[in-house]
């Protein structure tokens, strides 16, 4: 029996582990300490798991749970922070053991989860007016077939360009004019290279396989006008020569030494820019809140602009828009109490959500109209020039994240990386991606899944 | 124990003598048997059953027969991960065995006090957790700011993307794997060498044999069973390496460090039905069992004749 099998699989083991955990905690609720038990008293306990986010987000999560628990004496929310890189396996193990949390945030699309019966519909658990203020784009990612399965918190573009105005000026470039097309980017880097010291690079862009997988979806759409799988999910369409150009773009960045040959930080972090290791960085809009929180000294000289595109057209398919919404686990035993918590945190008073968007430096788009108004009216908005860039120059030109399985994204990410770092010709890498996608279509019976999704 | 036609009273007598030992033996192995039952045997049986299903956590699981197994066996990525595992074994095991052999030869040849210093120093990495080691080596390999590239820079050589270049990444992970595994291998070899009767070497000295001849004709044949044990355990440990690639590269770049266990783990994280992952794990079990049996077969363990 392999270690993996032994350690990772089987609900029996997971159940036993949770029993052991109980014994260790001396509490009646999994994952809860005896102290928390005392605090919960005889209230109904709602288990809430969330990821680790940027500093201001983590603070808001902590605060909202505290405020909810103080606001009434019927329900007690027990919040558990799960590190991002452990989320998937922890959640899968908990679901297998039947100890999944009652409520948790979900990025991406809900279709797969709904198909598997993982989430409860919210329509009967929350009043209709709770959904009235939700924006159209947020509704799109929270509903499946017109039914609400998640309550949205935010939308955020996954790619914007940050540039260091000081380095631009030093290199003799106009510090207020960032590059808009691939060619302009190469020219800028050509000029920037001489003023960089050892260990500094022109630009850090997403370069590891997994990050390339989600970050290049809009680029794929932009260069080819379609995604690497047909609309009805019956055939792979990854061999389009337009994708070869996209791969060549990354190869140029890599070969010319414009990007580091090894990622300088985690794929979703703006730290290399904050540390002064790069003159530009391509990162999600959340990067700005990271810079403000952790690298305040660079904010003054940081410019934010729509990401560069192949042809310089910045009014079409710039980036996918990421999001987070909260869902209720289908196996929950306290659906009503869980819905009450969601209503308090996300669907209630705008004052509850205001600090979230203000403290993350206006880098995220609220999912509710009334919250958006309150955020725009905040005096801090005037001191955050990037907020306008994100809401006016980027958000209108975004596309939703793809509905097809993650493995399709990975196949494309791998193709780009293979050509960029390996000796594989772009056409060959794409042929391999195409074969992989065909295999996924076959294995997961995608055409049927697509039909079930409706339009 | 040979059983001849023993008079009855003797049997009764010896049973009485053996009986308390039996009870004590069962009592002593009970804890491990119970633990194995709960944590290994039961999950293994359950995993085998589940591998024939699309196991859903929220709906009725669907029986799919051998589909999960055919999916795994026809997945070039699974095959690639097994081949990569074998490649990783080839990169780590020989170095570990030869290094440990030379080190053990040295440790058995020097005086006692110095040998103790050697043994302690080679064993220290063994007690460091794989996770800590991964972090340490990640810092060493860091592209802009790592010690290794700083050394190269001081020699006017270009810095390398140790963990970012698919040609280097597996070797970069093999180094800490050898470093971690060397200690125990060395101690077992030293114990094996100390067990070889000194009279063999004395006879060889009389015949005028040199170090090479003594190694080839005495040490290695006498260490055969120890080597067999080390090859099998080393092979299994090496092909199952998990923490190092998980923390240092997550299997990248381009899956060049996605060893079998990590492949299964990465698949499990995003697998809505888990059946594929379980089937892959069971097939890996079959691969490991077959290779171990093959090594046994080739080296053919036998009792040494003094």
PDB file of N, CA, C and O in Angstrom, chain A residues 189-250:
ATOM      1  N   UNK A 189      11.657  47.378 -22.969  1.00  0.00           N
ATOM      2  CA  UNK A 189      12.620  46.520 -22.259  1.00  0.00           C
ATOM      3  C   UNK A 189      14.026  46.722 -22.799  1.00  0.00           C
ATOM      4  O   UNK A 189      15.000  46.726 -22.048  1.00  0.00           O
ATOM      5  N   UNK A 190      14.118  46.878 -24.114  1.00  0.00           N
ATOM      6  CA  UNK A 190      15.416  47.107 -24.750  1.00  0.00           C
ATOM      7  C   UNK A 190      16.082  48.336 -24.127  1.00  0.00           C
ATOM      8  O   UNK A 190      17.283  48.356 -23.874  1.00  0.00           O
ATOM      9  N   UNK A 191      15.268  49.361 -23.867  1.00  0.00           N
ATOM     10  CA  UNK A 191      15.805  50.600 -23.297  1.00  0.00           C
ATOM     11  C   UNK A 191      16.048  50.487 -21.793  1.00  0.00           C
ATOM     12  O   UNK A 191      16.931  51.151 -21.256  1.00  0.00           O
ATOM     13  N   UNK A 192      15.241  49.669 -21.153  1.00  0.00           N
ATOM     14  CA  UNK A 192      15.349  49.554 -19.693  1.00  0.00           C
ATOM     15  C   UNK A 192      16.529  48.673 -19.287  1.00  0.00           C
ATOM     16  O   UNK A 192      17.213  48.952 -18.303  1.00  0.00           O
ATOM     17  N   UNK A 193      16.793  47.621 -20.087  1.00  0.00           N
ATOM     18  CA  UNK A 193      17.851  46.658 -19.725  1.00  0.00           C
ATOM     19  C   UNK A 193      19.153  47.314 -19.249  1.00  0.00           C
ATOM     20  O   UNK A 193      19.682  46.924 -18.206  1.00  0.00           O
ATOM     21  N   UNK A 194      19.687  48.321 -19.993  1.00  0.00           N
ATOM     22  CA  UNK A 194      20.994  48.858 -19.590  1.00  0.00           C
ATOM     23  C   UNK A 194      21.003  49.513 -18.201  1.00  0.00           C
ATOM     24  O   UNK A 194      22.050  49.573 -17.572  1.00  0.00           O
ATOM     25  N   UNK A 195      19.851  50.005 -17.729  1.00  0.00           N
ATOM     26  CA  UNK A 195      19.887  50.697 -16.436  1.00  0.00           C
ATOM     27  C   UNK A 195      19.616  49.743 -15.268  1.00  0.00           C
ATOM     28  O   UNK A 195      19.615  50.150 -14.111  1.00  0.00           O
ATOM     29  N   UNK A 196      19.393  48.462 -15.571  1.00  0.00           N
ATOM     30  CA  UNK A 196      19.111  47.511 -14.497  1.00  0.00           C
ATOM     31  C   UNK A 196      20.406  46.948 -13.933  1.00  0.00           C
ATOM     32  O   UNK A 196      21.387  46.789 -14.657  1.00  0.00           O
ATOM     33  N   UNK A 197      20.398  46.652 -12.643  1.00  0.00           N
ATOM     34  CA  UNK A 197      21.588  46.028 -12.059  1.00  0.00           C
ATOM     35  C   UNK A 197      21.398  44.505 -12.054  1.00  0.00           C
ATOM     36  O   UNK A 197      20.327  44.005 -12.412  1.00  0.00           O
ATOM     37  N   UNK A 198      22.413  43.796 -11.615  1.00  0.00           N
ATOM     38  CA  UNK A 198      22.323  42.335 -11.544  1.00  0.00           C
ATOM     39  C   UNK A 198      21.148  41.912 -10.669  1.00  0.00           C
ATOM     40  O   UNK A 198      20.932  42.482  -9.602  1.00  0.00           O
ATOM     41  N   UNK A 199      20.401  40.925 -11.130  1.00  0.00           N
ATOM     42  CA  UNK A 199      19.276  40.453 -10.326  1.00  0.00           C
ATOM     43  C   UNK A 199      18.012  41.277 -10.533  1.00  0.00           C
ATOM     44  O   UNK A 199      16.997  41.018  -9.906  1.00  0.00           O
ATOM     45  N   UNK A 200      18.084  42.296 -11.406  1.00  0.00           N
ATOM     46  CA  UNK A 200      16.883  43.061 -11.745  1.00  0.00           C
ATOM     47  C   UNK A 200      16.454  42.683 -13.161  1.00  0.00           C
ATOM     48  O   UNK A 200      17.300  42.379 -14.002  1.00  0.00           O
ATOM     49  N   UNK A 201      15.141  42.722 -13.400  1.00  0.00           N
ATOM     50  CA  UNK A 201      14.627  42.337 -14.713  1.00  0.00           C
ATOM     51  C   UNK A 201      13.642  43.376 -15.215  1.00  0.00           C
ATOM     52  O   UNK A 201      13.100  44.152 -14.438  1.00  0.00           O
ATOM     53  N   UNK A 202      13.420  43.356 -16.530  1.00  0.00           N
ATOM     54  CA  UNK A 202      12.512  44.327 -17.118  1.00  0.00           C
ATOM     55  C   UNK A 202      11.083  44.081 -16.638  1.00  0.00           C
ATOM     56  O   UNK A 202      10.403  44.990 -16.198  1.00  0.00           O
ATOM     57  N   UNK A 203      10.638  42.827 -16.732  1.00  0.00           N
ATOM     58  CA  UNK A 203       9.236  42.551 -16.373  1.00  0.00           C
ATOM     59  C   UNK A 203       9.106  41.154 -15.782  1.00  0.00           C
ATOM     60  O   UNK A 203       9.818  40.232 -16.190  1.00  0.00           O
ATOM     61  N   UNK A 204       8.252  41.027 -14.789  1.00  0.00           N
ATOM     62  CA  UNK A 204       7.899  39.691 -14.290  1.00  0.00           C
ATOM     63  C   UNK A 204       6.480  39.446 -14.770  1.00  0.00           C
ATOM     64  O   UNK A 204       5.572  40.243 -14.512  1.00  0.00           O
ATOM     65  N   UNK A 205       6.320  38.378 -15.519  1.00  0.00           N
ATOM     66  CA  UNK A 205       4.971  38.034 -15.928  1.00  0.00           C
ATOM     67  C   UNK A 205       4.721  36.618 -15.443  1.00  0.00           C
ATOM     68  O   UNK A 205       5.627  35.975 -14.935  1.00  0.00           O
ATOM     69  N   UNK A 206       3.521  36.152 -15.557  1.00  0.00           N
ATOM     70  CA  UNK A 206       3.239  34.805 -15.079  1.00  0.00           C
ATOM     71  C   UNK A 206       4.083  33.821 -15.881  1.00  0.00           C
ATOM     72  O   UNK A 206       4.056  33.855 -17.096  1.00  0.00           O
ATOM     73  N   UNK A 207       4.834  32.950 -15.213  1.00  0.00           N
ATOM     74  CA  UNK A 207       5.667  32.066 -16.031  1.00  0.00           C
ATOM     75  C   UNK A 207       5.652  30.613 -15.584  1.00  0.00           C
ATOM     76  O   UNK A 207       6.217  29.772 -16.249  1.00  0.00           O
ATOM     77  N   UNK A 208       5.025  30.308 -14.447  1.00  0.00           N
ATOM     78  CA  UNK A 208       4.968  28.880 -14.115  1.00  0.00           C
ATOM     79  C   UNK A 208       3.696  28.269 -14.708  1.00  0.00           C
ATOM     80  O   UNK A 208       2.727  28.974 -14.987  1.00  0.00           O
ATOM     81  N   UNK A 209       3.738  26.977 -14.893  1.00  0.00           N
ATOM     82  CA  UNK A 209       2.707  26.272 -15.652  1.00  0.00           C
ATOM     83  C   UNK A 209       1.286  26.559 -15.156  1.00  0.00           C
ATOM     84  O   UNK A 209       0.399  26.882 -15.939  1.00  0.00           O
ATOM     85  N   UNK A 210       1.084  26.477 -13.846  1.00  0.00           N
ATOM     86  CA  UNK A 210      -0.260  26.660 -13.313  1.00  0.00           C
ATOM     87  C   UNK A 210      -0.747  28.090 -13.472  1.00  0.00           C
ATOM     88  O   UNK A 210      -1.913  28.334 -13.752  1.00  0.00           O
ATOM     89  N   UNK A 211       0.177  29.040 -13.261  1.00  0.00           N
ATOM     90  CA  UNK A 211      -0.229  30.439 -13.369  1.00  0.00           C
ATOM     91  C   UNK A 211      -0.476  30.804 -14.831  1.00  0.00           C
ATOM     92  O   UNK A 211      -1.432  31.527 -15.140  1.00  0.00           O
ATOM     93  N   UNK A 212       0.385  30.298 -15.721  1.00  0.00           N
ATOM     94  CA  UNK A 212       0.142  30.519 -17.152  1.00  0.00           C
ATOM     95  C   UNK A 212      -1.217  29.953 -17.541  1.00  0.00           C
ATOM     96  O   UNK A 212      -1.907  30.494 -18.402  1.00  0.00           O
ATOM     97  N   UNK A 213      -1.592  28.868 -16.885  1.00  0.00           N
ATOM     98  CA  UNK A 213      -2.855  28.205 -17.216  1.00  0.00           C
ATOM     99  C   UNK A 213      -4.052  29.143 -17.050  1.00  0.00           C
ATOM    100  O   UNK A 213      -4.903  29.231 -17.924  1.00  0.00           O
ATOM    101  N   UNK A 214      -4.119  29.866 -15.919  1.00  0.00           N
ATOM    102  CA  UNK A 214      -5.296  30.735 -15.736  1.00  0.00           C
ATOM    103  C   UNK A 214      -5.085  32.149 -16.247  1.00  0.00           C
ATOM    104  O   UNK A 214      -6.023  32.840 -16.594  1.00  0.00           O
ATOM    105  N   UNK A 215      -3.819  32.569 -16.319  1.00  0.00           N
ATOM    106  CA  UNK A 215      -3.594  33.986 -16.630  1.00  0.00           C
ATOM    107  C   UNK A 215      -3.612  34.279 -18.123  1.00  0.00           C
ATOM    108  O   UNK A 215      -3.752  35.421 -18.523  1.00  0.00           O
ATOM    109  N   UNK A 216      -3.467  33.255 -18.958  1.00  0.00           N
ATOM    110  CA  UNK A 216      -3.371  33.526 -20.398  1.00  0.00           C
ATOM    111  C   UNK A 216      -4.676  33.277 -21.145  1.00  0.00           C
ATOM    112  O   UNK A 216      -4.723  33.383 -22.361  1.00  0.00           O
ATOM    113  N   UNK A 217      -5.735  32.926 -20.424  1.00  0.00           N
ATOM    114  CA  UNK A 217      -7.005  32.610 -21.088  1.00  0.00           C
ATOM    115  C   UNK A 217      -7.472  33.780 -21.962  1.00  0.00           C
ATOM    116  O   UNK A 217      -7.821  33.605 -23.134  1.00  0.00           O
ATOM    117  N   UNK A 218      -7.451  34.998 -21.395  1.00  0.00           N
ATOM    118  CA  UNK A 218      -7.911  36.159 -22.171  1.00  0.00           C
ATOM    119  C   UNK A 218      -6.973  36.421 -23.345  1.00  0.00           C
ATOM    120  O   UNK A 218      -7.415  36.811 -24.430  1.00  0.00           O
ATOM    121  N   UNK A 219      -5.658  36.187 -23.140  1.00  0.00           N
ATOM    122  CA  UNK A 219      -4.701  36.368 -24.242  1.00  0.00           C
ATOM    123  C   UNK A 219      -4.998  35.391 -25.371  1.00  0.00           C
ATOM    124  O   UNK A 219      -4.915  35.739 -26.552  1.00  0.00           O
ATOM    125  N   UNK A 220      -5.318  34.149 -24.983  1.00  0.00           N
ATOM    126  CA  UNK A 220      -5.657  33.143 -26.001  1.00  0.00           C
ATOM    127  C   UNK A 220      -6.854  33.632 -26.826  1.00  0.00           C
ATOM    128  O   UNK A 220      -6.876  33.529 -28.047  1.00  0.00           O
ATOM    129  N   UNK A 221      -7.829  34.155 -26.119  1.00  0.00           N
ATOM    130  CA  UNK A 221      -9.038  34.670 -26.773  1.00  0.00           C
ATOM    131  C   UNK A 221      -8.683  35.876 -27.645  1.00  0.00           C
ATOM    132  O   UNK A 221      -9.180  36.010 -28.769  1.00  0.00           O
ATOM    133  N   UNK A 222      -7.814  36.728 -27.116  1.00  0.00           N
ATOM    134  CA  UNK A 222      -7.485  37.972 -27.820  1.00  0.00           C
ATOM    135  C   UNK A 222      -6.764  37.686 -29.141  1.00  0.00           C
ATOM    136  O   UNK A 222      -7.077  38.284 -30.165  1.00  0.00           O
ATOM    137  N   UNK A 223      -5.804  36.762 -29.110  1.00  0.00           N
ATOM    138  CA  UNK A 223      -5.028  36.517 -30.332  1.00  0.00           C
ATOM    139  C   UNK A 223      -5.796  35.678 -31.354  1.00  0.00           C
ATOM    140  O   UNK A 223      -5.643  35.860 -32.552  1.00  0.00           O
ATOM    141  N   UNK A 224      -6.620  34.744 -30.888  1.00  0.00           N
ATOM    142  CA  UNK A 224      -7.240  33.798 -31.822  1.00  0.00           C
ATOM    143  C   UNK A 224      -8.739  34.035 -32.007  1.00  0.00           C
ATOM    144  O   UNK A 224      -9.337  33.497 -32.946  1.00  0.00           O
ATOM    145  N   UNK A 225      -9.346  34.791 -31.097  1.00  0.00           N
ATOM    146  CA  UNK A 225     -10.791  35.014 -31.212  1.00  0.00           C
ATOM    147  C   UNK A 225     -11.608  33.834 -30.706  1.00  0.00           C
ATOM    148  O   UNK A 225     -12.828  33.827 -30.803  1.00  0.00           O
ATOM    149  N   UNK A 226     -10.942  32.828 -30.192  1.00  0.00           N
ATOM    150  CA  UNK A 226     -11.676  31.682 -29.615  1.00  0.00           C
ATOM    151  C   UNK A 226     -10.783  31.012 -28.574  1.00  0.00           C
ATOM    152  O   UNK A 226      -9.591  31.298 -28.487  1.00  0.00           O
ATOM    153  N   UNK A 227     -11.357  30.114 -27.805  1.00  0.00           N
ATOM    154  CA  UNK A 227     -10.612  29.369 -26.790  1.00  0.00           C
ATOM    155  C   UNK A 227     -10.196  28.008 -27.365  1.00  0.00           C
ATOM    156  O   UNK A 227     -10.679  27.619 -28.423  1.00  0.00           O
ATOM    157  N   UNK A 228      -9.299  27.283 -26.681  1.00  0.00           N
ATOM    158  CA  UNK A 228      -8.743  26.069 -27.308  1.00  0.00           C
ATOM    159  C   UNK A 228      -9.689  24.865 -27.335  1.00  0.00           C
ATOM    160  O   UNK A 228      -9.240  23.736 -27.490  1.00  0.00           O
ATOM    161  N   UNK A 229     -10.975  25.106 -27.183  1.00  0.00           N
ATOM    162  CA  UNK A 229     -11.935  24.008 -27.266  1.00  0.00           C
ATOM    163  C   UNK A 229     -13.199  24.598 -27.903  1.00  0.00           C
ATOM    164  O   UNK A 229     -13.519  25.766 -27.678  1.00  0.00           O
ATOM    165  N   UNK A 230     -13.882  23.803 -28.723  1.00  0.00           N
ATOM    166  CA  UNK A 230     -15.036  24.351 -29.447  1.00  0.00           C
ATOM    167  C   UNK A 230     -16.157  24.739 -28.473  1.00  0.00           C
ATOM    168  O   UNK A 230     -16.192  24.263 -27.342  1.00  0.00           O
ATOM    169  N   UNK A 231     -17.057  25.597 -28.942  1.00  0.00           N
ATOM    170  CA  UNK A 231     -18.159  26.096 -28.101  1.00  0.00           C
ATOM    171  C   UNK A 231     -18.945  24.956 -27.441  1.00  0.00           C
ATOM    172  O   UNK A 231     -19.378  25.070 -26.303  1.00  0.00           O
ATOM    173  N   UNK A 232     -19.156  23.882 -28.226  1.00  0.00           N
ATOM    174  CA  UNK A 232     -19.961  22.780 -27.683  1.00  0.00           C
ATOM    175  C   UNK A 232     -19.110  21.704 -26.988  1.00  0.00           C
ATOM    176  O   UNK A 232     -19.619  20.633 -26.640  1.00  0.00           O
ATOM    177  N   UNK A 233     -17.821  21.999 -26.835  1.00  0.00           N
ATOM    178  CA  UNK A 233     -16.893  21.106 -26.124  1.00  0.00           C
ATOM    179  C   UNK A 233     -16.770  19.722 -26.773  1.00  0.00           C
ATOM    180  O   UNK A 233     -16.524  18.729 -26.095  1.00  0.00           O
ATOM    181  N   UNK A 234     -16.928  19.673 -28.085  1.00  0.00           N
ATOM    182  CA  UNK A 234     -16.790  18.363 -28.737  1.00  0.00           C
ATOM    183  C   UNK A 234     -15.392  18.171 -29.316  1.00  0.00           C
ATOM    184  O   UNK A 234     -14.924  17.045 -29.448  1.00  0.00           O
ATOM    185  N   UNK A 235     -14.718  19.272 -29.682  1.00  0.00           N
ATOM    186  CA  UNK A 235     -13.389  19.128 -30.291  1.00  0.00           C
ATOM    187  C   UNK A 235     -12.399  20.137 -29.718  1.00  0.00           C
ATOM    188  O   UNK A 235     -12.778  21.246 -29.328  1.00  0.00           O
ATOM    189  N   UNK A 236     -11.148  19.708 -29.694  1.00  0.00           N
ATOM    190  CA  UNK A 236     -10.085  20.610 -29.251  1.00  0.00           C
ATOM    191  C   UNK A 236      -9.711  21.524 -30.408  1.00  0.00           C
ATOM    192  O   UNK A 236      -9.714  21.097 -31.569  1.00  0.00           O
ATOM    193  N   UNK A 237      -9.416  22.782 -30.094  1.00  0.00           N
ATOM    194  CA  UNK A 237      -9.034  23.732 -31.151  1.00  0.00           C
ATOM    195  C   UNK A 237      -7.766  24.475 -30.751  1.00  0.00           C
ATOM    196  O   UNK A 237      -7.685  25.700 -30.839  1.00  0.00           O
ATOM    197  N   UNK A 238      -6.791  23.711 -30.284  1.00  0.00           N
ATOM    198  CA  UNK A 238      -5.580  24.332 -29.739  1.00  0.00           C
ATOM    199  C   UNK A 238      -4.497  24.539 -30.787  1.00  0.00           C
ATOM    200  O   UNK A 238      -3.462  25.137 -30.499  1.00  0.00           O
ATOM    201  N   UNK A 239      -4.728  24.028 -32.013  1.00  0.00           N
ATOM    202  CA  UNK A 239      -3.635  24.096 -32.997  1.00  0.00           C
ATOM    203  C   UNK A 239      -3.713  25.337 -33.884  1.00  0.00           C
ATOM    204  O   UNK A 239      -3.027  25.414 -34.905  1.00  0.00           O
ATOM    205  N   UNK A 240      -4.531  26.301 -33.509  1.00  0.00           N
ATOM    206  CA  UNK A 240      -4.642  27.547 -34.272  1.00  0.00           C
ATOM    207  C   UNK A 240      -3.284  28.257 -34.317  1.00  0.00           C
ATOM    208  O   UNK A 240      -2.649  28.464 -33.285  1.00  0.00           O
ATOM    209  N   UNK A 241      -2.811  28.619 -35.519  1.00  0.00           N
ATOM    210  CA  UNK A 241      -1.497  29.291 -35.625  1.00  0.00           C
ATOM    211  C   UNK A 241      -1.414  30.565 -34.782  1.00  0.00           C
ATOM    212  O   UNK A 241      -0.313  30.971 -34.388  1.00  0.00           O
ATOM    213  N   UNK A 242      -2.567  31.189 -34.506  1.00  0.00           N
ATOM    214  CA  UNK A 242      -2.540  32.407 -33.682  1.00  0.00           C
ATOM    215  C   UNK A 242      -1.950  32.106 -32.299  1.00  0.00           C
ATOM    216  O   UNK A 242      -1.270  32.953 -31.709  1.00  0.00           O
ATOM    217  N   UNK A 243      -2.202  30.906 -31.796  1.00  0.00           N
ATOM    218  CA  UNK A 243      -1.638  30.532 -30.497  1.00  0.00           C
ATOM    219  C   UNK A 243      -0.112  30.419 -30.570  1.00  0.00           C
ATOM    220  O   UNK A 243       0.575  30.618 -29.574  1.00  0.00           O
ATOM    221  N   UNK A 244       0.384  30.074 -31.768  1.00  0.00           N
ATOM    222  CA  UNK A 244       1.848  30.001 -31.930  1.00  0.00           C
ATOM    223  C   UNK A 244       2.467  31.377 -31.681  1.00  0.00           C
ATOM    224  O   UNK A 244       3.535  31.490 -31.083  1.00  0.00           O
ATOM    225  N   UNK A 245       1.761  32.419 -32.168  1.00  0.00           N
ATOM    226  CA  UNK A 245       2.269  33.784 -31.944  1.00  0.00           C
ATOM    227  C   UNK A 245       2.325  34.104 -30.457  1.00  0.00           C
ATOM    228  O   UNK A 245       3.260  34.746 -29.976  1.00  0.00           O
ATOM    229  N   UNK A 246       1.291  33.650 -29.739  1.00  0.00           N
ATOM    230  CA  UNK A 246       1.259  33.892 -28.292  1.00  0.00           C
ATOM    231  C   UNK A 246       2.456  33.215 -27.621  1.00  0.00           C
ATOM    232  O   UNK A 246       3.141  33.794 -26.766  1.00  0.00           O
ATOM    233  N   UNK A 247       2.715  31.972 -28.041  1.00  0.00           N
ATOM    234  CA  UNK A 247       3.844  31.232 -27.473  1.00  0.00           C
ATOM    235  C   UNK A 247       5.160  31.936 -27.816  1.00  0.00           C
ATOM    236  O   UNK A 247       6.047  32.075 -26.975  1.00  0.00           O
ATOM    237  N   UNK A 248       5.251  32.413 -29.070  1.00  0.00           N
ATOM    238  CA  UNK A 248       6.494  33.106 -29.482  1.00  0.00           C
ATOM    239  C   UNK A 248       6.713  34.369 -28.654  1.00  0.00           C
ATOM    240  O   UNK A 248       7.856  34.734 -28.365  1.00  0.00           O
ATOM    241  N   UNK A 249       5.617  35.027 -28.276  1.00  0.00           N
ATOM    242  CA  UNK A 249       5.731  36.224 -27.432  1.00  0.00           C
ATOM    243  C   UNK A 249       6.410  35.872 -26.104  1.00  0.00           C
ATOM    244  O   UNK A 249       7.363  36.531 -25.675  1.00  0.00           O
ATOM    245  N   UNK A 250       5.946  34.806 -25.475  1.00  0.00           N
ATOM    246  CA  UNK A 250       6.547  34.396 -24.199  1.00  0.00           C
ATOM    247  C   UNK A 250       7.995  33.937 -24.387  1.00  0.00           C
ATOM    248  O   UNK A 250       8.854  34.195 -23.552  1.00  0.00           O
TER     249      UNK A 250
END
